[in-house]
C-alpha positions as a Markdown table, in Angstrom:
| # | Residue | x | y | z |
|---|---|---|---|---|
| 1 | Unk | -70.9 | -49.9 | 62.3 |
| 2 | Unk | -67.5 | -50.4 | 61.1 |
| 3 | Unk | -66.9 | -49.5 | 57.0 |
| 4 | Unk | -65.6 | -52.8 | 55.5 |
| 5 | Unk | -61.8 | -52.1 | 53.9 |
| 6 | Unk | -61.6 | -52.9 | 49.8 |
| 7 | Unk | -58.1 | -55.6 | 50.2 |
| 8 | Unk | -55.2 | -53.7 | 48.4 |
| 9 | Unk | -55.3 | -56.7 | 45.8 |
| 10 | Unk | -59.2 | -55.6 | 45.0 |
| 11 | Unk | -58.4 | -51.8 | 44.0 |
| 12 | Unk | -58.5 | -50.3 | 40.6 |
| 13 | Unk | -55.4 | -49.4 | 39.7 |
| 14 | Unk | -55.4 | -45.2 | 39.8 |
| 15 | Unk | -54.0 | -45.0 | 35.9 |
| 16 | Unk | -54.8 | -47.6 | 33.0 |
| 17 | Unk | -51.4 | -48.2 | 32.1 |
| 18 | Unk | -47.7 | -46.7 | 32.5 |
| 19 | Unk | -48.3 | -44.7 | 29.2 |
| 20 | Unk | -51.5 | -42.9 | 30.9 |
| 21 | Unk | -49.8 | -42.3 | 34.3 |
| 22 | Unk | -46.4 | -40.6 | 32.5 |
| 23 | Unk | -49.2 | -38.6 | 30.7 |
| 24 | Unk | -51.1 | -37.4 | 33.1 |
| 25 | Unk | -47.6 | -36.7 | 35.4 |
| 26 | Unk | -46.3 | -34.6 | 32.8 |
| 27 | Unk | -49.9 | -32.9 | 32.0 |
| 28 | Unk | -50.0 | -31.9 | 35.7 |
| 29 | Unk | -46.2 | -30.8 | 35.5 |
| 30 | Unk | -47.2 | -28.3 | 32.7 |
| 31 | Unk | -49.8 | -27.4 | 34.6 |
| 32 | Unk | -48.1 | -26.2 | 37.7 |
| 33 | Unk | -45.0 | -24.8 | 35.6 |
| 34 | Unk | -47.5 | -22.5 | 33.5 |
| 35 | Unk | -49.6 | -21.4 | 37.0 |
| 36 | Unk | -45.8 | -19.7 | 37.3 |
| 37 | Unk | -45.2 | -18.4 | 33.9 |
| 38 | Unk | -48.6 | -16.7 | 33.8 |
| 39 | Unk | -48.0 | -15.1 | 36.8 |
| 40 | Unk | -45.2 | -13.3 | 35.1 |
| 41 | Unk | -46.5 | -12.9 | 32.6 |
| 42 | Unk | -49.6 | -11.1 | 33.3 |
| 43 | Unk | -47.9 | -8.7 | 34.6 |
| 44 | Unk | -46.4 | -7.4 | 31.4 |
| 45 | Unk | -49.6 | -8.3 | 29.8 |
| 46 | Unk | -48.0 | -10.4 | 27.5 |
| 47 | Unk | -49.3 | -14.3 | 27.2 |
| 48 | Unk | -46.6 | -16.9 | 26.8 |
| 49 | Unk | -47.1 | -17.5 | 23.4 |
| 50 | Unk | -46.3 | -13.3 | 22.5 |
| 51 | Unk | -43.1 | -13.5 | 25.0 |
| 52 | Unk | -42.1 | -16.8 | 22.8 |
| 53 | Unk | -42.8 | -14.4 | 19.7 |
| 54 | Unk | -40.7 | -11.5 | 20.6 |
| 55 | Unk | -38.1 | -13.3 | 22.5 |
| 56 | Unk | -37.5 | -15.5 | 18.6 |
| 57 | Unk | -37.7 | -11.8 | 17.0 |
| 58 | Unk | -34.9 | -11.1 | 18.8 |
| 59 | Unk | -33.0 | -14.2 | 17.9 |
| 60 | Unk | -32.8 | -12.2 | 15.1 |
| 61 | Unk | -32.6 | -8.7 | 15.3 |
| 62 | Unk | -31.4 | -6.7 | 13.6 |
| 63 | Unk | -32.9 | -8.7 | 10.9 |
| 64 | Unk | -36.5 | -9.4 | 10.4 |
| 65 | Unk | -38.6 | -13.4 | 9.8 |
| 66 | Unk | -41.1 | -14.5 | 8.4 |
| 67 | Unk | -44.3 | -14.9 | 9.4 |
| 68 | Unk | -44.1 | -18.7 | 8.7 |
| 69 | Unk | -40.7 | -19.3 | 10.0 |
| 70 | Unk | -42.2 | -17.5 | 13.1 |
| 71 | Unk | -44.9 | -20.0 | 13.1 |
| 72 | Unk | -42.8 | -23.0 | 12.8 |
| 73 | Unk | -40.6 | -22.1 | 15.8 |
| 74 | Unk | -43.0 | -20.8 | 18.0 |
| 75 | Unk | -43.3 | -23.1 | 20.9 |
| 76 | Unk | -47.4 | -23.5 | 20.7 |
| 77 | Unk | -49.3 | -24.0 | 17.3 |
| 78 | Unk | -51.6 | -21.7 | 17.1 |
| 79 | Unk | -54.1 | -20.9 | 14.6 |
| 80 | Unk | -54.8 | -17.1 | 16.3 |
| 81 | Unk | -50.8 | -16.1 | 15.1 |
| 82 | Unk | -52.1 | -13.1 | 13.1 |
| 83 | Unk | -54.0 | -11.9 | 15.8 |
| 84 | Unk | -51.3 | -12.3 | 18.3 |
| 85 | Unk | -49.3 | -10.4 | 16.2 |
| 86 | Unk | -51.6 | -7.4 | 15.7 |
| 87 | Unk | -51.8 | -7.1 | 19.6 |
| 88 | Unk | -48.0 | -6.9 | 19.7 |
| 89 | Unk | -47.9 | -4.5 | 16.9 |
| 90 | Unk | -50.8 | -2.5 | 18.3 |
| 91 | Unk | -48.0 | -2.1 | 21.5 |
| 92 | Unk | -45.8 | -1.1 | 19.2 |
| 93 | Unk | -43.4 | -4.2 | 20.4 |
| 94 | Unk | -43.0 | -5.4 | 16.4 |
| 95 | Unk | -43.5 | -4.2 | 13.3 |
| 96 | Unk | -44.6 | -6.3 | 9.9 |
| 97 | Unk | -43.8 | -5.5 | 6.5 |
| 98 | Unk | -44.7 | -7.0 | 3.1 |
| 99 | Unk | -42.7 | -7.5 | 0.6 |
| 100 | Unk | -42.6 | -5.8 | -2.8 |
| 101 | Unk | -41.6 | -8.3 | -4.8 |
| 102 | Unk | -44.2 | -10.8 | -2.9 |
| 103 | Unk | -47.6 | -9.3 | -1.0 |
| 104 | Unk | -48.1 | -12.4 | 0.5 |
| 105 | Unk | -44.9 | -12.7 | 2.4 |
| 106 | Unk | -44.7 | -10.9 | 5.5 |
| 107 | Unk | -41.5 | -9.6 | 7.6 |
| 108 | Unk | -41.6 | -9.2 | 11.2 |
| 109 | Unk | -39.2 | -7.5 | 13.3 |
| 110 | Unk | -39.1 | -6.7 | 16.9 |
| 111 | Unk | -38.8 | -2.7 | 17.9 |
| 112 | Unk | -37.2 | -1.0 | 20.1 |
| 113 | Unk | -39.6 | -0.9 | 22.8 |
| 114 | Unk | -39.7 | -5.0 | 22.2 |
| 115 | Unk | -36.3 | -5.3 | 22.7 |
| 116 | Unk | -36.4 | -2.8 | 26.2 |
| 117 | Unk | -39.8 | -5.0 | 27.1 |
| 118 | Unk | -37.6 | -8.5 | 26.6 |
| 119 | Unk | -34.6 | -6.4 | 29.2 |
| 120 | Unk | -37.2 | -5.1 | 31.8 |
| 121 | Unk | -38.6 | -8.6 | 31.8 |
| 122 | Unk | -35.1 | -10.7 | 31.5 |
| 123 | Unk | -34.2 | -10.7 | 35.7 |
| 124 | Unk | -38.0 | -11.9 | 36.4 |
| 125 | Unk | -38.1 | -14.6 | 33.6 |
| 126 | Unk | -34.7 | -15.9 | 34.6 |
| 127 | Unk | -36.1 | -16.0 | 38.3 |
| 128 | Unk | -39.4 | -18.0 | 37.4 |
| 129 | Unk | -37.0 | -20.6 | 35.4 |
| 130 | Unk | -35.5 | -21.3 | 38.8 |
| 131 | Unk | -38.4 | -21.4 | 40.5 |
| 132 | Unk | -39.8 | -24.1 | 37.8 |
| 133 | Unk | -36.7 | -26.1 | 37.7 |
| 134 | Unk | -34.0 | -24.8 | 39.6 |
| 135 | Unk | -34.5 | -27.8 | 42.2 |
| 136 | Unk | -33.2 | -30.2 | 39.4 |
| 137 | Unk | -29.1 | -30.3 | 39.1 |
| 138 | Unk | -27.9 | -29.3 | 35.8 |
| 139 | Unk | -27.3 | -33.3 | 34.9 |
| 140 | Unk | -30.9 | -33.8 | 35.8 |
| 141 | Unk | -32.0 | -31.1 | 33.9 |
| 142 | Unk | -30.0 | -32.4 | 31.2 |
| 143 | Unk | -31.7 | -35.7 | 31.1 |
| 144 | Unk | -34.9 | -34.2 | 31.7 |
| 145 | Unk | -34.5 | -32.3 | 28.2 |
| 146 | Unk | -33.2 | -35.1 | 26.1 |
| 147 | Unk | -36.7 | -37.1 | 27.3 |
| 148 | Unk | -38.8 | -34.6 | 26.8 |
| 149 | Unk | -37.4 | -34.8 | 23.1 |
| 150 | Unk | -36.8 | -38.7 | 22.4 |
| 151 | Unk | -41.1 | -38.3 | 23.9 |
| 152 | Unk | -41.6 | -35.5 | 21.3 |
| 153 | Unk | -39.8 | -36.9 | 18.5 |
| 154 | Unk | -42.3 | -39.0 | 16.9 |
| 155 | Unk | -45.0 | -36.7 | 17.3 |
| 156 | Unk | -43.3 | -33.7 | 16.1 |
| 157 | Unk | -44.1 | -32.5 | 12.8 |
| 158 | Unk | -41.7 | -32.5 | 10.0 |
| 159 | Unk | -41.3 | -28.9 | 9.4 |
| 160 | Unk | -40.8 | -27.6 | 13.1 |
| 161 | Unk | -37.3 | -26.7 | 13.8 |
| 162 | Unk | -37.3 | -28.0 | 17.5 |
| 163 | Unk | -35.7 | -31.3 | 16.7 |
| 164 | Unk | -32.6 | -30.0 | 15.4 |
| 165 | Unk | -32.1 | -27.4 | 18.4 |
């Protein structure tokens, strides 16, 4: 017995609006991109959000931030950022200070050994980014930033730094 064909005109569409199906395209876009980036990153036992870390530490160096300014410019909010941070200190890849003059505020710095992790590491990360994007031309890729911005810029809360980089 033959199985009776739903008409084309009959189907649900797959997504319930343009909104949901540019979602969901770039949910399963990050996705596939992170499969890659955890990939290298597990092998330095590092997530993404402590290679984000160190990498703005060294932005820096050979001055120090603080923890809040960390915070705003890492790429993830993330509520665990003092633990985080005690796993890279436990490695030895920063170091935090407090102030004298204030308790509360705390300086970060990246170390040595953070800066030699970010160079043994800087071939391999530079090799994933190709291998996430390195198929788009440099115009595309262009583009593909400033809409993943105008997207963001609504959302984005007042006192994150990404809008103005």
């Amino acid at each position: 017995m033959a199985i009776p064909l739903t008409p084309p005109s009959s189907r649900k569409p797959r997504f319930d609006s343009p909104e949901q199906e540019a979602f969901l395209n770039l949910w399963r876009t990050y996705d596939c991109l992170k499969a890659l980036e955890e990939e290298l990153f597990a092998k330095f036992h590092l997530s993404a959000q402590q290679y984000n870390a160190i990498r703005l530490l060294r932005s820096v160096y050979p001055d120090s931030m603080q923890t809040q300014a960390l915070g705003k410019r890492l790429i993830s909010r993330s509520p665990d950022t003092t633990r985080m941070l005690d796993r890279l200190e436990q490695r030895e890849l920063i170091v935090r200070e407090r102030r004298n003059e204030n308790r509360r505020v705390v300086e970060i710095a990246i170390t040595k050994q953070g800066l030699d992790l970010l160079d043994e590491m800087a071939t391999e990360v530079q090799a994933m980014h190709k291998r996430q994007l390195g198929h788009l031309n440099i115009a595309e890729q262009h583009e593909l930033t400033a809409l993943l911005k105008r997207i963001r810029e609504p959302h984005e809360d007042a006192s994150c730094d990404w809008l103005d980089e």
